[in-house]
PDB file of C-alpha atoms in Angstrom:
ATOM      1  CA  UNK A   1     169.988 136.072 -31.078  1.00  0.00           C
ATOM      2  CA  UNK A   2     171.324 133.017 -32.304  1.00  0.00           C
ATOM      3  CA  UNK A   3     173.065 130.866 -29.714  1.00  0.00           C
ATOM      4  CA  UNK A   4     175.535 127.780 -31.490  1.00  0.00           C
ATOM      5  CA  UNK A   5     176.623 126.539 -28.372  1.00  0.00           C
ATOM      6  CA  UNK A   6     173.525 126.090 -26.339  1.00  0.00           C
ATOM      7  CA  UNK A   7     171.333 124.729 -29.295  1.00  0.00           C
ATOM      8  CA  UNK A   8     174.269 122.244 -30.463  1.00  0.00           C
ATOM      9  CA  UNK A   9     174.464 120.509 -26.929  1.00  0.00           C
ATOM     10  CA  UNK A  10     170.715 120.844 -27.296  1.00  0.00           C
ATOM     11  CA  UNK A  11     170.407 118.789 -30.363  1.00  0.00           C
ATOM     12  CA  UNK A  12     173.709 116.736 -29.113  1.00  0.00           C
ATOM     13  CA  UNK A  13     171.263 115.624 -26.527  1.00  0.00           C
ATOM     14  CA  UNK A  14     168.338 115.239 -28.350  1.00  0.00           C
ATOM     15  CA  UNK A  15     170.191 112.272 -30.709  1.00  0.00           C
ATOM     16  CA  UNK A  16     171.513 110.507 -28.041  1.00  0.00           C
ATOM     17  CA  UNK A  17     168.777 109.946 -26.431  1.00  0.00           C
ATOM     18  CA  UNK A  18     167.000 109.266 -29.627  1.00  0.00           C
ATOM     19  CA  UNK A  19     169.919 106.809 -30.247  1.00  0.00           C
ATOM     20  CA  UNK A  20     169.766 105.758 -26.451  1.00  0.00           C
ATOM     21  CA  UNK A  21     166.075 104.592 -27.474  1.00  0.00           C
ATOM     22  CA  UNK A  22     166.627 102.816 -30.475  1.00  0.00           C
ATOM     23  CA  UNK A  23     168.620  99.917 -28.109  1.00  0.00           C
ATOM     24  CA  UNK A  24     166.464  99.353 -25.507  1.00  0.00           C
ATOM     25  CA  UNK A  25     164.866  96.409 -27.588  1.00  0.00           C
ATOM     26  CA  UNK A  26     168.104  95.123 -28.999  1.00  0.00           C
ATOM     27  CA  UNK A  27     169.596  92.389 -26.835  1.00  0.00           C
ATOM     28  CA  UNK A  28     172.625  90.053 -27.970  1.00  0.00           C
ATOM     29  CA  UNK A  29     173.657  88.248 -25.063  1.00  0.00           C
ATOM     30  CA  UNK A  30     176.099  86.406 -24.498  1.00  0.00           C
ATOM     31  CA  UNK A  31     177.381  88.024 -27.339  1.00  0.00           C
ATOM     32  CA  UNK A  32     178.619  91.775 -27.025  1.00  0.00           C
ATOM     33  CA  UNK A  33     177.973  92.778 -30.280  1.00  0.00           C
ATOM     34  CA  UNK A  34     175.466  95.160 -29.116  1.00  0.00           C
ATOM     35  CA  UNK A  35     177.302  96.363 -26.613  1.00  0.00           C
ATOM     36  CA  UNK A  36     180.274  97.168 -28.458  1.00  0.00           C
ATOM     37  CA  UNK A  37     178.129  98.888 -30.956  1.00  0.00           C
ATOM     38  CA  UNK A  38     176.706 101.616 -28.255  1.00  0.00           C
ATOM     39  CA  UNK A  39     180.110 101.769 -27.664  1.00  0.00           C
ATOM     40  CA  UNK A  40     181.348 103.053 -30.905  1.00  0.00           C
ATOM     41  CA  UNK A  41     177.878 104.991 -31.190  1.00  0.00           C
ATOM     42  CA  UNK A  42     176.843 106.873 -27.958  1.00  0.00           C
ATOM     43  CA  UNK A  43     180.736 107.506 -26.075  1.00  0.00           C
ATOM     44  CA  UNK A  44     180.784 110.999 -26.753  1.00  0.00           C
ATOM     45  CA  UNK A  45     181.309 112.810 -30.513  1.00  0.00           C
ATOM     46  CA  UNK A  46     180.699 116.403 -31.600  1.00  0.00           C
ATOM     47  CA  UNK A  47     177.875 115.016 -33.372  1.00  0.00           C
ATOM     48  CA  UNK A  48     177.750 117.783 -36.247  1.00  0.00           C
ATOM     49  CA  UNK A  49     176.629 115.280 -39.123  1.00  0.00           C
ATOM     50  CA  UNK A  50     173.142 115.194 -36.935  1.00  0.00           C
ATOM     51  CA  UNK A  51     173.537 119.372 -36.601  1.00  0.00           C
ATOM     52  CA  UNK A  52     173.917 119.450 -40.004  1.00  0.00           C
ATOM     53  CA  UNK A  53     170.489 117.475 -40.501  1.00  0.00           C
ATOM     54  CA  UNK A  54     168.859 119.185 -37.745  1.00  0.00           C
ATOM     55  CA  UNK A  55     170.058 122.623 -38.547  1.00  0.00           C
ATOM     56  CA  UNK A  56     168.710 122.076 -42.516  1.00  0.00           C
ATOM     57  CA  UNK A  57     165.996 120.570 -42.135  1.00  0.00           C
ATOM     58  CA  UNK A  58     164.696 122.958 -39.565  1.00  0.00           C
ATOM     59  CA  UNK A  59     165.540 125.980 -42.239  1.00  0.00           C
ATOM     60  CA  UNK A  60     163.649 124.504 -44.471  1.00  0.00           C
ATOM     61  CA  UNK A  61     160.747 123.557 -42.707  1.00  0.00           C
ATOM     62  CA  UNK A  62     160.884 120.164 -41.432  1.00  0.00           C
ATOM     63  CA  UNK A  63     159.691 117.864 -38.748  1.00  0.00           C
ATOM     64  CA  UNK A  64     161.930 117.073 -36.294  1.00  0.00           C
ATOM     65  CA  UNK A  65     160.839 113.415 -35.874  1.00  0.00           C
ATOM     66  CA  UNK A  66     161.385 112.861 -39.642  1.00  0.00           C
ATOM     67  CA  UNK A  67     164.965 114.224 -38.780  1.00  0.00           C
ATOM     68  CA  UNK A  68     165.658 111.944 -35.694  1.00  0.00           C
ATOM     69  CA  UNK A  69     165.862 109.371 -37.935  1.00  0.00           C
ATOM     70  CA  UNK A  70     168.209 110.982 -40.512  1.00  0.00           C
ATOM     71  CA  UNK A  71     169.986 111.892 -38.042  1.00  0.00           C
ATOM     72  CA  UNK A  72     170.376 108.850 -36.687  1.00  0.00           C
ATOM     73  CA  UNK A  73     171.171 107.259 -40.077  1.00  0.00           C
ATOM     74  CA  UNK A  74     174.259 109.375 -40.828  1.00  0.00           C
ATOM     75  CA  UNK A  75     175.560 108.939 -37.111  1.00  0.00           C
ATOM     76  CA  UNK A  76     175.706 105.348 -37.140  1.00  0.00           C
ATOM     77  CA  UNK A  77     177.403 105.217 -40.665  1.00  0.00           C
ATOM     78  CA  UNK A  78     180.125 107.848 -39.483  1.00  0.00           C
ATOM     79  CA  UNK A  79     180.288 105.216 -35.874  1.00  0.00           C
ATOM     80  CA  UNK A  80     181.168 102.725 -38.132  1.00  0.00           C
ATOM     81  CA  UNK A  81     183.600 104.416 -40.593  1.00  0.00           C
ATOM     82  CA  UNK A  82     185.632 105.287 -37.233  1.00  0.00           C
ATOM     83  CA  UNK A  83     185.487 101.974 -35.713  1.00  0.00           C
ATOM     84  CA  UNK A  84     186.984 100.625 -39.480  1.00  0.00           C
ATOM     85  CA  UNK A  85     189.599 103.196 -39.543  1.00  0.00           C
ATOM     86  CA  UNK A  86     191.094 102.486 -36.159  1.00  0.00           C
ATOM     87  CA  UNK A  87     191.335  99.033 -36.933  1.00  0.00           C
ATOM     88  CA  UNK A  88     195.036  97.768 -37.117  1.00  0.00           C
ATOM     89  CA  UNK A  89     194.641  96.954 -41.142  1.00  0.00           C
ATOM     90  CA  UNK A  90     193.675 100.648 -41.795  1.00  0.00           C
ATOM     91  CA  UNK A  91     194.937 103.424 -39.135  1.00  0.00           C
ATOM     92  CA  UNK A  92     196.033 101.106 -36.274  1.00  0.00           C
ATOM     93  CA  UNK A  93     194.672 104.110 -33.591  1.00  0.00           C
ATOM     94  CA  UNK A  94     194.597 103.379 -29.939  1.00  0.00           C
ATOM     95  CA  UNK A  95     192.343 106.193 -28.434  1.00  0.00           C
ATOM     96  CA  UNK A  96     188.849 107.701 -30.005  1.00  0.00           C
ATOM     97  CA  UNK A  97     186.656 110.564 -28.240  1.00  0.00           C
ATOM     98  CA  UNK A  98     189.175 109.912 -25.133  1.00  0.00           C
ATOM     99  CA  UNK A  99     188.711 106.196 -24.607  1.00  0.00           C
ATOM    100  CA  UNK A 100     190.345 102.965 -25.773  1.00  0.00           C
ATOM    101  CA  UNK A 101     189.269 102.182 -29.696  1.00  0.00           C
ATOM    102  CA  UNK A 102     186.758  99.507 -30.415  1.00  0.00           C
ATOM    103  CA  UNK A 103     188.746  97.005 -31.178  1.00  0.00           C
ATOM    104  CA  UNK A 104     191.165  97.218 -27.826  1.00  0.00           C
ATOM    105  CA  UNK A 105     188.040  97.896 -25.761  1.00  0.00           C
ATOM    106  CA  UNK A 106     186.345  94.578 -27.474  1.00  0.00           C
ATOM    107  CA  UNK A 107     188.364  92.697 -29.451  1.00  0.00           C
ATOM    108  CA  UNK A 108     188.924  93.250 -33.587  1.00  0.00           C
ATOM    109  CA  UNK A 109     186.857  90.421 -34.819  1.00  0.00           C
ATOM    110  CA  UNK A 110     183.598  92.460 -32.529  1.00  0.00           C
ATOM    111  CA  UNK A 111     185.098  95.879 -33.730  1.00  0.00           C
ATOM    112  CA  UNK A 112     184.467  94.798 -37.534  1.00  0.00           C
ATOM    113  CA  UNK A 113     181.532  92.731 -36.924  1.00  0.00           C
ATOM    114  CA  UNK A 114     180.264  96.368 -34.708  1.00  0.00           C
ATOM    115  CA  UNK A 115     180.855  97.964 -37.767  1.00  0.00           C
ATOM    116  CA  UNK A 116     179.227  95.996 -40.133  1.00  0.00           C
ATOM    117  CA  UNK A 117     176.009  96.081 -38.284  1.00  0.00           C
ATOM    118  CA  UNK A 118     176.321  99.613 -37.556  1.00  0.00           C
ATOM    119  CA  UNK A 119     175.877 100.283 -41.166  1.00  0.00           C
ATOM    120  CA  UNK A 120     172.966  97.809 -41.873  1.00  0.00           C
ATOM    121  CA  UNK A 121     171.475  99.259 -38.604  1.00  0.00           C
ATOM    122  CA  UNK A 122     171.513 102.848 -40.337  1.00  0.00           C
ATOM    123  CA  UNK A 123     169.139 101.891 -43.348  1.00  0.00           C
ATOM    124  CA  UNK A 124     166.847 100.371 -41.103  1.00  0.00           C
ATOM    125  CA  UNK A 125     166.359 103.360 -38.947  1.00  0.00           C
ATOM    126  CA  UNK A 126     165.889 105.732 -42.654  1.00  0.00           C
ATOM    127  CA  UNK A 127     163.615 102.666 -43.880  1.00  0.00           C
ATOM    128  CA  UNK A 128     161.349 103.349 -40.559  1.00  0.00           C
ATOM    129  CA  UNK A 129     161.475 106.999 -40.882  1.00  0.00           C
ATOM    130  CA  UNK A 130     156.971 107.450 -40.198  1.00  0.00           C
ATOM    131  CA  UNK A 131     154.784 109.315 -42.092  1.00  0.00           C
ATOM    132  CA  UNK A 132     157.581 110.096 -44.599  1.00  0.00           C
ATOM    133  CA  UNK A 133     156.543 110.255 -48.608  1.00  0.00           C
ATOM    134  CA  UNK A 134     157.940 106.976 -49.778  1.00  0.00           C
ATOM    135  CA  UNK A 135     159.739 109.113 -52.569  1.00  0.00           C
ATOM    136  CA  UNK A 136     161.346 110.708 -49.716  1.00  0.00           C
ATOM    137  CA  UNK A 137     162.460 107.986 -47.799  1.00  0.00           C
ATOM    138  CA  UNK A 138     164.333 106.366 -50.790  1.00  0.00           C
ATOM    139  CA  UNK A 139     165.883 109.313 -51.759  1.00  0.00           C
ATOM    140  CA  UNK A 140     167.807 109.323 -48.259  1.00  0.00           C
ATOM    141  CA  UNK A 141     168.499 105.447 -48.459  1.00  0.00           C
ATOM    142  CA  UNK A 142     170.246 106.494 -52.245  1.00  0.00           C
ATOM    143  CA  UNK A 143     171.736 109.066 -50.538  1.00  0.00           C
ATOM    144  CA  UNK A 144     173.560 108.055 -47.445  1.00  0.00           C
ATOM    145  CA  UNK A 145     174.380 104.881 -49.518  1.00  0.00           C
ATOM    146  CA  UNK A 146     176.301 106.985 -52.088  1.00  0.00           C
ATOM    147  CA  UNK A 147     177.876 108.740 -49.505  1.00  0.00           C
ATOM    148  CA  UNK A 148     179.178 106.139 -47.704  1.00  0.00           C
ATOM    149  CA  UNK A 149     180.501 103.230 -50.245  1.00  0.00           C
ATOM    150  CA  UNK A 150     182.379 103.472 -53.235  1.00  0.00           C
ATOM    151  CA  UNK A 151     181.567 106.975 -54.714  1.00  0.00           C
ATOM    152  CA  UNK A 152     181.892 108.639 -51.362  1.00  0.00           C
ATOM    153  CA  UNK A 153     183.240 107.617 -47.683  1.00  0.00           C
ATOM    154  CA  UNK A 154     185.385 104.158 -48.743  1.00  0.00           C
ATOM    155  CA  UNK A 155     186.684 105.527 -51.594  1.00  0.00           C
ATOM    156  CA  UNK A 156     188.049 107.837 -49.558  1.00  0.00           C
ATOM    157  CA  UNK A 157     189.398 105.882 -46.673  1.00  0.00           C
ATOM    158  CA  UNK A 158     191.210 103.989 -49.973  1.00  0.00           C
ATOM    159  CA  UNK A 159     192.754 107.029 -51.453  1.00  0.00           C
ATOM    160  CA  UNK A 160     193.995 107.880 -48.375  1.00  0.00           C
ATOM    161  CA  UNK A 161     195.791 104.460 -47.526  1.00  0.00           C
ATOM    162  CA  UNK A 162     197.281 104.680 -50.863  1.00  0.00           C
ATOM    163  CA  UNK A 163     198.691 108.234 -50.792  1.00  0.00           C
ATOM    164  CA  UNK A 164     200.620 107.297 -47.507  1.00  0.00           C
ATOM    165  CA  UNK A 165     204.121 107.513 -47.859  1.00  0.00           C
ATOM    166  CA  UNK A 166     203.596 109.574 -51.040  1.00  0.00           C
ATOM    167  CA  UNK A 167     203.594 113.043 -52.749  1.00  0.00           C
ATOM    168  CA  UNK A 168     200.252 114.099 -53.792  1.00  0.00           C
ATOM    169  CA  UNK A 169     199.308 117.331 -55.633  1.00  0.00           C
ATOM    170  CA  UNK A 170     196.458 119.595 -53.914  1.00  0.00           C
ATOM    171  CA  UNK A 171     194.003 118.319 -56.130  1.00  0.00           C
ATOM    172  CA  UNK A 172     194.470 114.683 -55.232  1.00  0.00           C
ATOM    173  CA  UNK A 173     194.483 115.532 -51.588  1.00  0.00           C
ATOM    174  CA  UNK A 174     191.027 117.367 -51.582  1.00  0.00           C
ATOM    175  CA  UNK A 175     189.921 114.187 -53.644  1.00  0.00           C
ATOM    176  CA  UNK A 176     190.196 112.096 -50.889  1.00  0.00           C
ATOM    177  CA  UNK A 177     189.410 114.190 -48.405  1.00  0.00           C
ATOM    178  CA  UNK A 178     185.914 115.483 -50.766  1.00  0.00           C
ATOM    179  CA  UNK A 179     185.500 111.561 -50.407  1.00  0.00           C
ATOM    180  CA  UNK A 180     186.661 110.727 -46.950  1.00  0.00           C
ATOM    181  CA  UNK A 181     185.789 113.605 -44.852  1.00  0.00           C
ATOM    182  CA  UNK A 182     183.213 115.596 -46.837  1.00  0.00           C
ATOM    183  CA  UNK A 183     180.853 113.198 -48.622  1.00  0.00           C
ATOM    184  CA  UNK A 184     178.892 112.199 -45.023  1.00  0.00           C
ATOM    185  CA  UNK A 185     178.853 116.084 -44.089  1.00  0.00           C
ATOM    186  CA  UNK A 186     177.574 116.764 -47.930  1.00  0.00           C
ATOM    187  CA  UNK A 187     174.798 114.290 -47.344  1.00  0.00           C
ATOM    188  CA  UNK A 188     174.259 115.142 -43.764  1.00  0.00           C
ATOM    189  CA  UNK A 189     172.659 118.566 -45.452  1.00  0.00           C
ATOM    190  CA  UNK A 190     171.194 116.993 -48.080  1.00  0.00           C
ATOM    191  CA  UNK A 191     169.299 114.664 -45.582  1.00  0.00           C
ATOM    192  CA  UNK A 192     168.156 117.940 -44.183  1.00  0.00           C
ATOM    193  CA  UNK A 193     166.980 119.006 -46.836  1.00  0.00           C
ATOM    194  CA  UNK A 194     165.304 115.900 -48.594  1.00  0.00           C
ATOM    195  CA  UNK A 195     163.548 115.848 -45.539  1.00  0.00           C
ATOM    196  CA  UNK A 196     161.697 118.990 -46.355  1.00  0.00           C
ATOM    197  CA  UNK A 197     158.807 119.966 -48.386  1.00  0.00           C
ATOM    198  CA  UNK A 198     161.613 121.790 -50.627  1.00  0.00           C
ATOM    199  CA  UNK A 199     163.472 118.256 -51.824  1.00  0.00           C
ATOM    200  CA  UNK A 200     162.272 118.886 -55.044  1.00  0.00           C
ATOM    201  CA  UNK A 201     163.709 122.475 -55.332  1.00  0.00           C
ATOM    202  CA  UNK A 202     167.004 121.179 -57.610  1.00  0.00           C
ATOM    203  CA  UNK A 203     167.970 125.020 -57.482  1.00  0.00           C
ATOM    204  CA  UNK A 204     168.149 125.018 -53.941  1.00  0.00           C
ATOM    205  CA  UNK A 205     170.009 122.297 -53.601  1.00  0.00           C
ATOM    206  CA  UNK A 206     172.877 123.108 -55.627  1.00  0.00           C
ATOM    207  CA  UNK A 207     173.380 125.947 -53.128  1.00  0.00           C
ATOM    208  CA  UNK A 208     172.939 124.027 -50.244  1.00  0.00           C
ATOM    209  CA  UNK A 209     175.824 121.723 -51.608  1.00  0.00           C
ATOM    210  CA  UNK A 210     177.963 124.490 -52.356  1.00  0.00           C
ATOM    211  CA  UNK A 211     178.183 125.615 -48.428  1.00  0.00           C
ATOM    212  CA  UNK A 212     178.184 121.551 -47.634  1.00  0.00           C
ATOM    213  CA  UNK A 213     181.565 121.204 -49.978  1.00  0.00           C
ATOM    214  CA  UNK A 214     183.265 124.459 -48.479  1.00  0.00           C
ATOM    215  CA  UNK A 215     182.664 123.323 -44.954  1.00  0.00           C
ATOM    216  CA  UNK A 216     183.435 119.463 -45.716  1.00  0.00           C
ATOM    217  CA  UNK A 217     186.767 120.449 -46.782  1.00  0.00           C
ATOM    218  CA  UNK A 218     187.726 123.011 -44.276  1.00  0.00           C
ATOM    219  CA  UNK A 219     186.374 120.121 -41.690  1.00  0.00           C
ATOM    220  CA  UNK A 220     190.063 117.506 -42.600  1.00  0.00           C
ATOM    221  CA  UNK A 221     191.812 121.269 -42.688  1.00  0.00           C
ATOM    222  CA  UNK A 222     190.853 121.706 -39.040  1.00  0.00           C
ATOM    223  CA  UNK A 223     191.627 118.413 -38.387  1.00  0.00           C
ATOM    224  CA  UNK A 224     195.306 117.914 -40.292  1.00  0.00           C
ATOM    225  CA  UNK A 225     195.667 121.027 -37.903  1.00  0.00           C
ATOM    226  CA  UNK A 226     194.703 119.820 -34.798  1.00  0.00           C
ATOM    227  CA  UNK A 227     196.549 116.649 -35.155  1.00  0.00           C
ATOM    228  CA  UNK A 228     199.296 118.819 -35.656  1.00  0.00           C
ATOM    229  CA  UNK A 229     198.715 122.141 -32.303  1.00  0.00           C
ATOM    230  CA  UNK A 230     195.805 119.997 -30.633  1.00  0.00           C
ATOM    231  CA  UNK A 231     196.762 117.811 -27.321  1.00  0.00           C
ATOM    232  CA  UNK A 232     195.382 113.982 -26.945  1.00  0.00           C
ATOM    233  CA  UNK A 233     193.519 114.824 -24.229  1.00  0.00           C
ATOM    234  CA  UNK A 234     191.356 117.742 -25.323  1.00  0.00           C
ATOM    235  CA  UNK A 235     191.133 116.139 -29.213  1.00  0.00           C
ATOM    236  CA  UNK A 236     190.614 112.356 -27.663  1.00  0.00           C
ATOM    237  CA  UNK A 237     192.487 110.821 -30.192  1.00  0.00           C
ATOM    238  CA  UNK A 238     196.556 110.670 -30.520  1.00  0.00           C
ATOM    239  CA  UNK A 239     198.299 114.075 -31.568  1.00  0.00           C
ATOM    240  CA  UNK A 240     200.485 113.436 -34.301  1.00  0.00           C
ATOM    241  CA  UNK A 241     199.065 110.095 -35.960  1.00  0.00           C
ATOM    242  CA  UNK A 242     198.964 111.194 -39.149  1.00  0.00           C
ATOM    243  CA  UNK A 243     202.915 112.492 -38.776  1.00  0.00           C
ATOM    244  CA  UNK A 244     203.339 109.031 -37.791  1.00  0.00           C
ATOM    245  CA  UNK A 245     202.192 107.534 -40.511  1.00  0.00           C
ATOM    246  CA  UNK A 246     203.577 109.846 -43.166  1.00  0.00           C
ATOM    247  CA  UNK A 247     199.613 110.555 -44.309  1.00  0.00           C
ATOM    248  CA  UNK A 248     199.623 113.291 -46.989  1.00  0.00           C
ATOM    249  CA  UNK A 249     198.035 116.347 -44.809  1.00  0.00           C
ATOM    250  CA  UNK A 250     197.232 120.278 -45.895  1.00  0.00           C
ATOM    251  CA  UNK A 251     199.852 120.865 -43.218  1.00  0.00           C
ATOM    252  CA  UNK A 252     202.489 118.942 -45.328  1.00  0.00           C
ATOM    253  CA  UNK A 253     201.794 120.315 -48.432  1.00  0.00           C
ATOM    254  CA  UNK A 254     201.105 124.354 -47.769  1.00  0.00           C
ATOM    255  CA  UNK A 255     202.480 124.370 -44.736  1.00  0.00           C
ATOM    256  CA  UNK A 256     201.096 124.927 -41.208  1.00  0.00           C
ATOM    257  CA  UNK A 257     200.719 128.668 -42.085  1.00  0.00           C
ATOM    258  CA  UNK A 258     199.019 128.006 -45.014  1.00  0.00           C
ATOM    259  CA  UNK A 259     196.678 125.580 -44.060  1.00  0.00           C
ATOM    260  CA  UNK A 260     195.344 127.917 -41.701  1.00  0.00           C
ATOM    261  CA  UNK A 261     194.563 130.017 -44.659  1.00  0.00           C
ATOM    262  CA  UNK A 262     193.142 127.215 -46.644  1.00  0.00           C
ATOM    263  CA  UNK A 263     190.868 126.934 -43.707  1.00  0.00           C
ATOM    264  CA  UNK A 264     189.210 130.631 -43.090  1.00  0.00           C
ATOM    265  CA  UNK A 265     189.139 130.691 -46.750  1.00  0.00           C
ATOM    266  CA  UNK A 266     187.017 127.757 -46.852  1.00  0.00           C
ATOM    267  CA  UNK A 267     184.921 129.471 -44.279  1.00  0.00           C
ATOM    268  CA  UNK A 268     184.582 132.259 -46.357  1.00  0.00           C
ATOM    269  CA  UNK A 269     182.969 130.275 -49.294  1.00  0.00           C
ATOM    270  CA  UNK A 270     180.505 128.529 -47.344  1.00  0.00           C
ATOM    271  CA  UNK A 271     179.260 132.108 -46.266  1.00  0.00           C
ATOM    272  CA  UNK A 272     178.909 133.544 -49.336  1.00  0.00           C
ATOM    273  CA  UNK A 273     176.925 130.343 -50.357  1.00  0.00           C
ATOM    274  CA  UNK A 274     174.566 131.186 -47.352  1.00  0.00           C
ATOM    275  CA  UNK A 275     174.143 134.679 -48.503  1.00  0.00           C
ATOM    276  CA  UNK A 276     172.216 133.860 -51.233  1.00  0.00           C
ATOM    277  CA  UNK A 277     169.837 131.606 -49.454  1.00  0.00           C
ATOM    278  CA  UNK A 278     165.898 133.656 -48.807  1.00  0.00           C
ATOM    279  CA  UNK A 279     166.270 131.402 -45.101  1.00  0.00           C
ATOM    280  CA  UNK A 280     167.530 132.361 -41.865  1.00  0.00           C
ATOM    281  CA  UNK A 281     170.855 130.301 -41.810  1.00  0.00           C
ATOM    282  CA  UNK A 282     172.096 131.643 -38.303  1.00  0.00           C
ATOM    283  CA  UNK A 283     173.015 127.848 -37.499  1.00  0.00           C
ATOM    284  CA  UNK A 284     174.814 126.708 -40.775  1.00  0.00           C
ATOM    285  CA  UNK A 285     176.961 130.082 -40.064  1.00  0.00           C
ATOM    286  CA  UNK A 286     177.681 129.662 -36.708  1.00  0.00           C
ATOM    287  CA  UNK A 287     178.350 125.637 -37.464  1.00  0.00           C
ATOM    288  CA  UNK A 288     180.796 126.615 -40.122  1.00  0.00           C
ATOM    289  CA  UNK A 289     182.613 128.913 -37.625  1.00  0.00           C
ATOM    290  CA  UNK A 290     183.128 126.323 -35.032  1.00  0.00           C
ATOM    291  CA  UNK A 291     184.227 124.011 -38.120  1.00  0.00           C
ATOM    292  CA  UNK A 292     187.121 125.886 -38.358  1.00  0.00           C
ATOM    293  CA  UNK A 293     188.185 127.433 -35.013  1.00  0.00           C
ATOM    294  CA  UNK A 294     187.359 123.980 -32.805  1.00  0.00           C
ATOM    295  CA  UNK A 295     190.081 122.426 -30.702  1.00  0.00           C
ATOM    296  CA  UNK A 296     188.695 119.012 -30.709  1.00  0.00           C
TER     297      UNK A 296
END
């Protein structure tokens, strides 16, 4: 019987070890840049995006070594986004993963540069993926670039900042979060797919994207719920930060109970998408369940 918690822990250890190895030959002294990058990248984290890369790739017969580079690349992008999100000019947060945010642990300029360097580091890793076709490597780079830029995460963050102190519709809120949070989760799944022998199967890709779109939105809905019901020492960041910033959230728009119902509805959409796949999708089913029941 599939054990999600055990699989997640093993893959967390795998990606953490791989990421640590990438820094063994990097020395930026007397600059603290490398240390700030490692602080942002290796100081905890659920590793949901790497797990999604691995789970999808394994399901489709990809080689683990290829998935290591894809998983590391997307986690580097995610870490950079958190460093920049936490800056005073953005969300101005003091706590991340239970520790002082990067700009507080170091300084604001170092945090900005660490985020910049992590972004470049992500694409450097993808370009170095061994024994993967040039077509697949290029597709990985293009997918991650699209998901993290003006057609994805950066757009979502910009829309989110604009929506502060504003009343937005459910459609507008979904646009924010399909970009801000959902784009990278969707990308993680597609990167696992692109590392596999099935990378040219467009119909399969579309079916996987339906699952990814559902869990991407569900992840943000649960984040919004935890901003109200969570505990700071459990979720690793300040509870009530979104409320204090007067951000647009699902509980604000739908009510707390309505947000919980929305999360369950999205979870069911994810399961329905997986039911049509001719593969053992147990890890992806378990991930969807984890996303809507997590406490951090």
